[in-house]
Short mmCIF file of C-alpha atoms and ligand atoms in Angstrom, two decimals:
data_model
loop_
_atom_site.label_atom_id
_atom_site.label_comp_id
_atom_site.label_asym_id
_atom_site.label_seq_id
_atom_site.Cartn_x
_atom_site.Cartn_y
_atom_site.Cartn_z
CA MET A 1 0.24 -0.41 -0.52
CA GLU A 2 1.24 3.33 -0.59
CA LYS A 3 2.38 5.55 2.80
CA ILE A 4 -0.66 8.16 3.36
CA ILE A 5 1.92 9.67 6.54
CA ASP A 6 5.51 11.23 5.86
CA ASN A 7 6.40 10.84 9.00
CA SER A 8 10.20 11.26 8.49
CA ARG A 9 9.32 14.91 6.66
CA ILE A 10 6.19 16.38 9.42
CA GLU A 11 9.59 15.13 12.14
CA GLU A 12 12.27 17.06 9.34
CA TYR A 13 9.23 20.38 9.73
CA LEU A 14 8.45 20.73 13.52
CA LYS A 15 12.13 20.28 14.22
CA LYS A 16 13.31 23.10 11.38
CA ALA A 17 10.60 25.33 10.85
CA ALA A 18 9.82 28.56 12.56
CA ALA A 19 6.97 30.22 13.35
CA PRO A 20 4.85 32.67 10.19
CA ASP A 21 6.12 36.76 10.81
CA THR A 22 3.77 38.67 10.27
CA ILE A 23 4.06 39.58 6.23
CA GLU A 24 3.52 35.42 5.67
CA LEU A 25 0.75 35.60 8.15
CA ASN A 26 -1.29 38.59 6.58
CA GLU A 27 -0.88 36.75 3.60
CA ILE A 28 -1.99 33.17 4.77
CA LEU A 29 -4.66 35.19 6.49
CA SER A 30 -5.79 36.61 3.45
CA HIS A 31 -5.73 34.17 1.03
CA ALA A 32 -8.44 32.55 3.21
CA ARG A 33 -10.83 35.23 3.62
CA GLU A 34 -11.24 33.75 -0.51
CA LEU A 35 -13.57 30.96 0.59
CA LYS A 36 -11.26 28.28 -1.25
CA GLY A 37 -8.99 27.27 1.37
CA ILE A 38 -5.47 27.16 1.63
CA SER A 39 -2.99 25.07 0.73
CA PHE A 40 -1.57 22.52 2.94
CA LYS A 41 2.01 23.80 2.83
CA GLU A 42 -0.28 27.30 4.74
CA ALA A 43 -2.23 25.49 7.35
CA GLU A 44 1.53 23.81 8.53
CA ARG A 45 2.64 27.43 8.22
CA LEU A 46 -0.40 28.26 10.37
CA LEU A 47 0.30 25.70 13.21
CA LEU A 48 3.84 27.19 14.37
CA VAL A 49 1.22 30.69 15.20
CA GLU A 50 2.11 30.94 19.27
CA SER A 51 0.90 34.43 20.05
CA ALA A 52 -2.29 35.49 22.39
CA GLU A 53 -2.13 38.10 19.43
CA GLY A 54 -1.66 35.45 16.49
CA ILE A 55 -3.76 33.14 17.70
CA ASP A 56 -6.54 35.37 17.84
CA ARG A 57 -5.94 36.17 13.95
CA LEU A 58 -6.95 32.75 13.80
CA ALA A 59 -9.99 32.70 15.18
CA GLU A 60 -11.32 36.14 13.35
CA THR A 61 -10.45 34.79 10.70
CA ALA A 62 -12.22 31.07 10.94
CA ASN A 63 -14.92 32.94 12.39
CA PHE A 64 -15.32 35.05 8.91
CA ILE A 65 -15.13 32.28 7.34
CA LYS A 66 -17.61 29.67 9.11
CA GLU A 67 -20.24 33.19 9.14
CA ALA A 68 -20.08 33.42 4.79
CA ILE A 69 -19.87 29.64 4.29
CA TYR A 70 -22.70 28.08 6.94
CA GLY A 71 -23.77 31.38 8.26
CA LYS A 72 -26.36 30.31 11.67
CA ARG A 73 -26.82 27.33 11.31
CA LEU A 74 -25.70 24.51 13.44
CA VAL A 75 -26.64 21.31 12.84
CA LEU A 76 -27.72 18.95 16.57
CA PHE A 77 -27.01 14.71 17.15
CA ALA A 78 -27.15 12.14 20.07
CA PRO A 79 -24.64 8.73 19.36
CA LEU A 80 -26.72 5.66 20.85
CA TYR A 81 -24.08 3.20 22.12
CA VAL A 82 -25.47 0.45 21.20
CA SER A 83 -22.58 -2.00 23.07
CA ASN A 84 -19.57 -1.42 25.26
CA MET A 85 -17.94 -5.24 24.74
CA CYS A 86 -15.15 -5.27 23.73
CA ASN A 87 -12.34 -6.93 22.26
CA ASN A 88 -9.11 -4.27 22.31
CA GLU A 89 -6.48 -2.71 24.52
CA CYS A 90 -7.25 0.78 24.64
CA LEU A 91 -4.98 2.85 26.94
CA TYR A 92 -7.64 5.60 27.02
CA CYS A 93 -11.38 3.76 26.58
CA GLY A 94 -13.38 2.08 29.85
CA PHE A 95 -14.26 -0.18 27.38
CA ARG A 96 -11.51 -1.54 26.66
CA LYS A 97 -11.40 -6.00 26.59
CA SER A 98 -9.35 -5.47 30.59
CA ASN A 99 -11.34 -3.11 32.59
CA LYS A 100 -12.97 -5.13 35.28
CA ALA A 101 -15.09 -1.67 36.90
CA ILE A 102 -17.33 -1.80 33.76
CA SER A 103 -20.78 -4.22 33.25
CA ARG A 104 -20.99 -4.87 29.67
CA ASN A 105 -23.86 -5.20 27.99
CA THR A 106 -25.33 -5.55 23.88
CA LEU A 107 -28.14 -3.97 23.49
CA THR A 108 -31.35 -6.64 22.04
CA MET A 109 -32.97 -5.16 19.41
CA GLU A 110 -35.55 -4.49 21.86
CA GLU A 111 -33.92 -2.46 23.34
CA ILE A 112 -32.37 -0.71 20.57
CA GLY A 113 -35.96 0.85 19.72
CA LYS A 114 -36.89 1.83 23.25
CA GLU A 115 -33.84 3.77 22.93
CA THR A 116 -34.25 5.25 19.54
CA GLU A 117 -38.15 5.74 21.03
CA ALA A 118 -36.48 8.09 24.35
CA LEU A 119 -33.85 9.89 21.54
CA ILE A 120 -37.37 10.41 19.47
CA ASN A 121 -39.29 11.77 22.30
CA GLN A 122 -36.40 14.48 23.20
CA GLY A 123 -36.75 15.79 19.42
CA HIS A 124 -34.00 14.29 18.04
CA LYS A 125 -33.79 13.57 14.02
CA ARG A 126 -30.23 11.78 13.41
CA ILE A 127 -28.10 9.54 15.09
CA LEU A 128 -24.86 8.76 15.55
CA LEU A 129 -25.08 4.07 16.21
CA VAL A 130 -21.94 3.23 17.74
CA SER A 131 -20.28 0.65 19.27
CA GLY A 132 -17.18 -1.24 20.90
CA GLU A 133 -15.61 -3.77 18.38
CA GLY A 134 -16.74 -7.38 20.52
CA LEU A 135 -19.26 -8.62 18.18
CA GLY A 136 -16.77 -10.89 16.43
CA LYS A 137 -17.88 -12.27 13.44
CA SER A 138 -22.18 -10.98 14.05
CA ALA A 139 -20.50 -7.60 14.36
CA LEU A 140 -22.08 -6.90 11.13
CA ASP A 141 -25.33 -8.08 10.92
CA TYR A 142 -25.68 -7.26 14.05
CA THR A 143 -24.93 -3.91 13.17
CA ILE A 144 -27.59 -3.49 9.83
CA ASP A 145 -29.53 -5.30 12.40
CA ALA A 146 -29.89 -2.63 14.73
CA ILE A 147 -29.50 0.71 11.65
CA ASN A 148 -32.71 -1.81 10.61
CA THR A 149 -34.78 -1.05 13.37
CA ILE A 150 -33.69 2.01 14.54
CA TYR A 151 -35.44 3.50 11.36
CA ALA A 152 -38.23 1.61 12.14
CA VAL A 153 -39.22 3.51 15.25
CA LYS A 154 -42.25 5.41 14.12
CA ILE A 155 -43.71 7.27 16.88
CA PRO A 156 -45.97 10.15 16.72
CA LYS A 157 -43.25 12.35 17.45
CA GLY A 158 -41.59 11.72 14.78
CA ASN A 159 -38.76 9.43 13.54
CA ILE A 160 -35.36 9.24 13.16
CA ARG A 161 -33.82 9.86 9.25
CA ARG A 162 -29.95 9.33 9.13
CA ILE A 163 -28.29 7.14 11.02
CA ASN A 164 -24.01 7.35 11.09
CA VAL A 165 -22.12 4.52 12.14
CA ASN A 166 -18.65 5.03 14.23
CA ILE A 167 -17.91 1.81 14.14
CA ALA A 168 -14.72 -1.11 13.48
CA ALA A 169 -12.49 -1.17 10.42
CA MET A 170 -14.05 -3.28 8.11
CA GLU A 171 -13.19 -5.60 4.54
CA VAL A 172 -14.37 -3.50 1.97
CA GLU A 173 -17.03 -6.18 1.26
CA HIS A 174 -18.46 -5.52 4.46
CA TYR A 175 -18.12 -1.78 3.80
CA ILE A 176 -20.47 -2.87 0.59
CA LYS A 177 -23.03 -4.43 3.07
CA LEU A 178 -22.73 -1.09 5.40
CA ASN A 179 -23.61 1.35 2.46
CA ALA A 180 -26.16 -0.98 1.56
CA ALA A 181 -28.51 -0.07 5.29
CA LYS A 182 -28.88 3.60 4.24
CA ILE A 183 -26.19 4.49 6.57
CA GLY A 184 -24.89 8.78 6.37
CA THR A 185 -22.04 9.28 8.03
CA TYR A 186 -19.32 5.99 8.33
CA GLN A 187 -17.19 6.99 10.84
CA LEU A 188 -13.44 6.07 12.31
CA PHE A 189 -11.41 7.84 14.44
CA GLN A 190 -7.03 7.34 13.61
CA GLU A 191 -7.57 8.59 17.72
CA THR A 192 -3.58 8.97 16.85
CA TYR A 193 -1.28 9.48 13.09
CA HIS A 194 1.98 8.81 15.10
CA GLU A 195 2.98 5.14 14.54
CA GLN A 196 4.80 4.63 17.41
CA THR A 197 1.81 6.03 19.65
CA TYR A 198 -1.06 4.17 18.56
CA ARG A 199 1.23 0.85 18.58
CA GLN A 200 1.34 2.86 22.00
CA MET A 201 -1.81 2.79 23.11
CA HIS A 202 -3.67 0.24 20.88
CA LYS A 203 -1.99 -3.19 22.80
CA SER A 204 -3.69 -6.00 21.50
CA GLY A 205 -6.98 -6.82 19.43
CA PRO A 206 -7.55 -5.70 16.31
CA LYS A 207 -7.55 -2.16 16.06
CA SER A 208 -3.89 -2.81 17.66
CA ASP A 209 -2.71 -2.79 13.49
CA TYR A 210 -2.28 0.48 12.56
CA GLU A 211 -2.37 0.21 8.40
CA TYR A 212 -5.08 -1.55 8.44
CA HIS A 213 -6.76 0.87 10.96
CA LEU A 214 -5.87 4.05 8.65
CA GLY A 215 -6.45 2.30 5.46
CA ALA A 216 -10.57 2.32 6.50
CA MET A 217 -10.88 5.03 4.89
CA ASP A 218 -9.79 3.84 1.94
CA ARG A 219 -11.65 0.56 2.33
CA ALA A 220 -14.72 2.22 3.09
CA MET A 221 -15.04 4.57 0.38
CA GLU A 222 -13.84 1.11 -2.37
CA GLY A 223 -17.51 -0.39 -0.48
CA GLY A 224 -19.58 2.99 -2.26
CA ILE A 225 -19.25 4.85 0.86
CA SER A 226 -19.76 8.60 0.21
CA ASP A 227 -19.23 10.51 3.17
CA VAL A 228 -16.41 9.55 5.51
CA GLY A 229 -14.96 11.22 8.73
CA VAL A 230 -12.44 10.91 10.41
CA GLY A 231 -10.69 12.15 13.42
CA ILE A 232 -7.76 12.89 16.06
CA LEU A 233 -8.83 11.67 19.73
CA PHE A 234 -6.21 15.02 20.90
CA GLY A 235 -4.00 14.19 24.05
CA LEU A 236 -2.04 11.04 22.86
CA THR A 237 0.87 12.78 20.72
CA ASP A 238 2.56 16.44 19.93
CA TYR A 239 -1.50 18.14 18.01
CA LYS A 240 0.90 19.44 15.12
CA TYR A 241 2.07 16.45 14.21
CA GLU A 242 -1.21 15.16 14.15
CA ILE A 243 -2.83 18.17 12.40
CA ILE A 244 -0.08 18.32 9.32
CA ALA A 245 -0.52 13.80 8.94
CA LEU A 246 -4.16 14.31 9.00
CA LEU A 247 -4.32 16.64 6.32
CA GLN A 248 -1.96 14.00 4.69
CA HIS A 249 -4.75 12.05 5.34
CA ILE A 250 -7.29 14.13 3.58
CA LYS A 251 -5.04 14.82 0.29
CA HIS A 252 -4.49 10.98 -0.31
CA LEU A 253 -8.16 10.29 -0.31
CA GLU A 254 -8.64 14.03 -2.59
CA ASP A 255 -6.11 12.78 -4.82
CA LYS A 256 -7.90 8.39 -4.33
CA PHE A 257 -11.40 9.20 -4.87
CA GLY A 258 -11.68 12.99 -5.93
CA VAL A 259 -13.23 13.86 -3.24
CA GLY A 260 -11.67 14.50 1.09
CA PRO A 261 -13.83 13.74 4.32
CA HIS A 262 -17.50 15.12 5.10
CA THR A 263 -17.05 15.59 8.88
CA ILE A 264 -13.36 15.69 11.09
CA SER A 265 -13.70 15.03 14.48
CA VAL A 266 -11.75 16.36 16.64
CA PRO A 267 -12.38 14.79 20.24
CA ARG A 268 -9.97 15.43 23.00
CA LEU A 269 -9.32 12.80 25.76
CA GLU A 270 -11.22 12.29 28.51
CA PRO A 271 -11.65 10.59 32.16
CA ALA A 272 -11.82 7.27 31.46
CA THR A 273 -12.56 4.31 34.23
CA GLY A 274 -9.19 2.69 35.54
CA SER A 275 -7.64 4.57 32.36
CA ASP A 276 -4.09 6.45 33.92
CA ILE A 277 -3.98 7.98 30.11
CA ALA A 278 -7.86 8.96 29.81
CA SER A 279 -7.00 11.64 33.13
CA ASN A 280 -3.02 12.44 32.32
CA PRO A 281 -3.04 12.72 28.89
CA PRO A 282 0.97 12.08 27.40
CA TYR A 283 0.79 15.99 25.38
CA PRO A 284 -2.31 17.70 26.61
CA VAL A 285 -4.71 19.80 24.38
CA THR A 286 -4.75 23.40 26.72
CA ASP A 287 -8.17 25.11 25.14
CA SER A 288 -6.32 27.89 24.49
CA ASP A 289 -4.21 24.85 21.59
CA PHE A 290 -7.79 23.42 20.73
CA ARG A 291 -9.13 26.99 19.75
CA LYS A 292 -5.67 26.81 17.61
CA ILE A 293 -6.67 23.89 16.11
CA ILE A 294 -10.96 23.97 15.82
CA ALA A 295 -9.44 27.69 13.62
CA ILE A 296 -7.11 26.15 11.89
CA LEU A 297 -9.30 22.86 10.43
CA ARG A 298 -12.21 25.56 9.84
CA ILE A 299 -9.43 27.51 7.69
CA THR A 300 -8.11 25.14 5.85
CA VAL A 301 -10.55 22.33 4.99
CA PRO A 302 -13.91 25.43 4.82
CA TYR A 303 -15.87 22.80 3.41
CA THR A 304 -15.94 19.86 5.74
CA GLY A 305 -17.89 19.55 8.32
CA MET A 306 -16.44 19.63 12.07
CA ILE A 307 -18.02 17.60 14.71
CA LEU A 308 -17.41 18.22 18.45
CA SER A 309 -19.32 16.42 20.91
CA THR A 310 -20.93 16.56 25.04
CA ARG A 311 -17.12 15.64 25.96
CA GLU A 312 -15.80 19.20 26.00
CA ASN A 313 -17.86 21.60 28.65
CA ALA A 314 -20.84 24.31 27.70
CA SER A 315 -18.09 26.87 27.56
CA MET A 316 -16.19 25.49 25.24
CA ARG A 317 -18.17 24.40 23.30
CA ARG A 318 -19.75 28.35 22.82
CA GLU A 319 -16.61 29.18 21.95
CA ALA A 320 -16.01 26.50 19.41
CA LEU A 321 -19.12 27.66 17.95
CA HIS A 322 -17.94 31.05 15.94
CA LEU A 323 -14.13 28.96 15.73
CA GLY A 324 -16.93 26.97 12.69
CA ILE A 325 -17.65 23.86 14.22
CA SER A 326 -20.94 22.61 12.65
CA GLN A 327 -22.16 20.35 14.05
CA ILE A 328 -22.61 19.39 17.62
CA SER A 329 -24.50 16.32 20.04
CA ALA A 330 -26.38 16.81 22.48
CA GLY A 331 -28.39 15.28 25.52
CA SER A 332 -25.54 12.14 24.93
CA LYS A 333 -24.70 8.83 26.68
CA SER A 334 -21.56 7.39 26.64
CA ASP A 335 -23.20 3.52 28.09
CA PRO A 336 -25.40 1.55 26.03
CA GLY A 337 -29.23 1.35 27.07
CA GLY A 338 -27.80 5.47 28.40
CA TYR A 339 -31.41 6.63 27.61
CA THR A 340 -34.11 4.93 29.14
CA LYS A 341 -32.29 3.65 32.66
CA LYS A 342 -31.36 5.51 35.68
CA GLU A 343 -28.03 4.34 36.50
CA HIS A 344 -24.96 5.14 34.34
CA SER A 345 -22.17 4.22 35.31
CA ASP A 346 -20.85 2.31 31.97
CA ALA A 347 -20.23 5.04 30.61
CA GLN A 348 -17.47 4.91 27.84
CA PHE A 349 -15.19 8.55 29.54
CA SER A 350 -16.68 11.08 31.40
CA LEU A 351 -18.88 13.79 29.63
CA GLY A 352 -18.04 17.72 30.26
CA ASP A 353 -21.51 18.54 28.97
CA HIS A 354 -24.64 17.27 30.91
CA ARG A 355 -27.20 19.49 29.93
CA SER A 356 -30.90 18.15 27.46
CA LEU A 357 -31.57 18.71 24.31
CA ALA A 358 -33.63 21.52 25.44
CA GLU A 359 -30.96 23.56 27.50
CA VAL A 360 -28.24 23.29 24.49
CA ILE A 361 -31.44 24.31 22.07
CA GLU A 362 -31.84 27.07 24.00
CA ASP A 363 -28.45 28.36 24.69
CA ILE A 364 -27.40 27.95 20.48
CA VAL A 365 -31.35 30.05 19.91
CA ASP A 366 -29.18 32.15 22.55
CA LEU A 367 -26.28 32.50 20.76
CA ASP A 368 -28.79 33.45 17.42
CA HIS A 369 -27.76 30.21 15.50
CA ILE A 370 -30.87 28.11 14.02
CA PRO A 371 -31.16 24.49 15.92
CA SER A 372 -30.76 21.79 12.49
CA PHE A 373 -31.72 18.63 12.67
CA CYS A 374 -31.29 18.47 8.01
CA THR A 375 -31.18 15.23 6.93
CA GLY A 376 -32.24 17.06 3.53
CA CYS A 377 -28.29 16.10 1.73
CA TYR A 378 -28.31 12.71 2.15
CA ARG A 379 -31.82 12.12 1.66
CA LEU A 380 -31.80 13.90 -2.03
CA GLY A 381 -28.64 12.23 -2.95
CA ARG A 382 -25.95 15.66 -2.42
CA VAL A 383 -23.09 13.31 -1.15
CA GLY A 384 -19.67 13.18 -1.26
CA LYS A 385 -18.87 15.34 -4.80
CA ASP A 386 -21.53 16.35 -4.61
CA PHE A 387 -21.53 17.14 -1.97
CA MET A 388 -19.12 19.42 -2.21
CA ASP A 389 -19.53 20.16 -5.59
CA LEU A 390 -22.85 22.06 -4.43
CA ALA A 391 -21.00 22.86 -1.24
CA LYS A 392 -17.82 24.88 -2.72
CA PRO A 393 -19.55 27.83 -4.68
CA GLY A 394 -20.57 29.05 -1.60
CA LEU A 395 -24.22 27.70 -2.02
CA ILE A 396 -24.03 25.29 1.53
CA LYS A 397 -26.89 29.09 3.02
CA ALA A 398 -28.61 28.06 0.63
CA HIS A 399 -30.36 24.72 1.50
CA CYS A 400 -28.80 24.91 4.80
CA TYR A 401 -30.17 27.42 6.04
CA PRO A 402 -34.10 27.29 4.79
CA ASN A 403 -33.82 23.68 6.02
CA ALA A 404 -32.35 24.42 9.23
CA ILE A 405 -35.65 26.51 9.66
CA PHE A 406 -38.02 23.85 9.10
CA THR A 407 -36.29 20.91 10.67
CA PHE A 408 -36.06 23.87 13.97
CA THR A 409 -39.87 25.21 13.32
CA GLU A 410 -40.55 21.13 13.95
CA TYR A 411 -39.06 21.39 16.71
CA LEU A 412 -40.50 24.57 18.16
CA GLU A 413 -44.19 22.87 17.40
CA ASP A 414 -43.60 19.46 18.69
CA PHE A 415 -40.92 20.11 21.72
CA ALA A 416 -41.46 23.63 22.72
CA ASN A 417 -42.06 25.61 26.22
CA ASP A 418 -43.84 28.78 25.49
CA ARG A 419 -40.70 30.87 26.41
CA LEU A 420 -38.18 28.59 23.46
CA LYS A 421 -41.17 28.90 21.32
CA GLU A 422 -41.48 33.33 21.25
CA LYS A 423 -37.77 33.62 21.61
CA GLY A 424 -37.50 30.70 18.38
CA TYR A 425 -39.88 32.56 15.78
CA ALA A 426 -38.70 35.87 17.15
CA LEU A 427 -35.23 34.42 15.93
CA ILE A 428 -36.58 32.33 12.48
CA GLU A 429 -38.41 36.32 11.63
CA ARG A 430 -34.36 37.71 11.82
CA THR A 431 -32.60 35.07 10.03
CA ILE A 432 -35.10 35.61 7.35
CA LYS A 433 -35.19 39.17 7.34
CA GLU A 434 -31.36 39.41 7.43
CA SER A 435 -29.48 36.35 5.46
CA ILE A 436 -32.32 34.32 3.80
CA ALA A 437 -33.95 37.27 1.94
CA GLY A 438 -31.13 37.78 -0.35
CA LEU A 439 -31.09 34.36 -1.48
CA ASN A 440 -34.52 35.09 -3.57
CA LEU A 441 -36.15 31.62 -1.50
CA GLU A 442 -37.82 33.79 0.93
CA ALA A 443 -42.30 33.58 -0.62
CA SER A 444 -40.70 29.95 -0.30
CA VAL A 445 -39.43 29.17 2.77
CA ARG A 446 -42.59 30.93 4.31
CA LYS A 447 -44.59 28.89 3.22
CA ASN A 448 -43.08 25.89 4.09
CA ILE A 449 -42.51 27.23 8.18
CA GLN A 450 -46.63 27.27 7.51
CA ALA A 451 -46.97 24.22 6.08
CA VAL A 452 -44.75 22.48 8.75
CA LYS A 453 -47.37 24.82 11.55
CA ASP A 454 -49.67 23.08 9.75
CA GLY A 455 -49.20 19.56 10.41
CA LYS A 456 -46.34 19.00 7.81
CA ARG A 457 -43.39 17.14 8.72
CA ASP A 458 -40.07 16.21 6.49
CA LEU A 459 -40.05 19.03 4.34
CA TYR A 460 -36.51 19.98 2.95
CA PHE A 461 -34.94 21.78 -0.33
N1 SAM B 1 -15.50 0.95 18.76
C1 SAM B 1 -14.88 1.48 17.69
C2 SAM B 1 -13.55 2.41 17.50
O1 SAM B 1 -12.66 2.79 18.86
O2 SAM B 1 -12.98 2.91 16.83
C3 SAM B 1 -16.11 2.79 17.82
C4 SAM B 1 -17.25 3.54 19.07
S1 SAM B 1 -15.23 4.25 19.71
C5 SAM B 1 -16.00 4.07 21.34
C6 SAM B 1 -15.33 5.82 19.65
C7 SAM B 1 -14.49 6.95 20.34
O3 SAM B 1 -14.02 7.63 20.92
C8 SAM B 1 -12.77 6.72 19.76
O4 SAM B 1 -12.76 6.68 18.57
C9 SAM B 1 -12.30 6.89 20.72
O5 SAM B 1 -11.46 8.67 19.74
C10 SAM B 1 -13.29 7.93 21.45
N2 SAM B 1 -12.64 7.49 22.97
C11 SAM B 1 -12.61 6.24 23.54
N3 SAM B 1 -11.30 6.49 25.12
C12 SAM B 1 -11.96 8.26 24.74
C13 SAM B 1 -11.82 9.39 25.91
N4 SAM B 1 -10.76 8.44 27.14
N5 SAM B 1 -11.93 10.37 25.54
C14 SAM B 1 -12.34 10.60 24.85
N6 SAM B 1 -12.77 10.06 23.94
C15 SAM B 1 -12.74 8.97 23.24
FE1 SF4 B 2 -12.92 -0.37 22.29
FE2 SF4 B 2 -13.35 1.79 20.59
FE3 SF4 B 2 -13.24 1.89 23.77
FE4 SF4 B 2 -10.59 1.26 21.62
S1 SF4 B 2 -12.03 2.78 21.18
S2 SF4 B 2 -11.48 -0.40 23.70
S3 SF4 B 2 -11.57 -0.36 20.17
S4 SF4 B 2 -14.18 0.84 22.60
#
């Protein structure tokens, strides 16, 4: 297999390169403001910016790009953990095989149905199905049954319209089957691109094979999955190394398949039962580093979604919104059965944001952003390269804004209290005036809002 990560080039660069001076920084940031992304070489230069003033300028530029391309909207989802059985020894994870401190559980289809109902009754429309790697040969069949079970739940408060999946690396033939089950994005985090660190962190089990794990996105795309989601678990090694390697991975996928990942997830290590590494990360990423990471990714790949989970606390999540995060999870539980049971002792790691979906939504509205449950692109087949072709000329707003408004109107009608309804409709009105009016869509947007108020559901452009 062609080498995806050029380790020696990254190490050489980080050893020798100096931070960009003001002239170089100005040049890169004005290039970024053209909204076409910057070269990966330029991104490598930004990684070396260390001054507080320089990082503020990265944040301002990221915010400019985020507002221009995405506007004020934020997509919401919830993870659904179906099994915490695992045959791997990822040293940072509460689900690792040798951890005796948690009880193991794989949900039955009936339990998955109940969890799905609980999520729908909160207002969710998008789920990320998550599992440990402990189900052996039946793992794929089980996952496909779970997907079918989730999609089949249709109750008065609605149904799940998109299931993204975060499960272990597989063979191409397995990805073909997974794709046929109508998943949205297939996510798999590399955790660390640094091979030596990877081997230290993944002592045994199928995930300990660095090359196999790194090749998963190639196999997923060869298996026909158009939207793949990559991620780094920050804290395992130098974040600068990780970002340069991530960009090499993206370049490899772009060169080979004509399109890079649909999303990038940016989890930071959180404490997990019995894991020293999770509590004391070898390379802790400070809040300031974390802001810089998000800003640089937004500047470099402006059309790739960026996902932040409830690992982060509410204040970091608020800040990250302005730096270009486009999706967040909300009201999450990271233990199988977590949405229907009262005790939560079997979680994968501890969460930083325990607020309910309703609380998160009100906060987003107070931050002047439209909470979105949109699944339009996926439903209309605007995926992979087609999505990027649509996104790149700046058309995200013309679709995402209206669809965010329609799904938020559904939420307001079906789940919101009077206070949120008042705030929510005022925000929709402002958004139409400030952002939709110039798009020549106002009449059709208003027509659809009225249709949702009259009882129609699942409208999108
Ligand atoms: N088992 C599959 C795998 O490992 O790829 C998929 C699901 S795994 C439960 C999802 C992700 O949780 C992992 O990829 C890892 O990045 C993240 N994770 C594990 N332990 C964590 C911790 N202590 N803090 C934050 N994230 C963690
Ligand atoms: Fe298992 Fe995934 Fe946790 Fe590793 S990260 S122990 S593979 S659940």
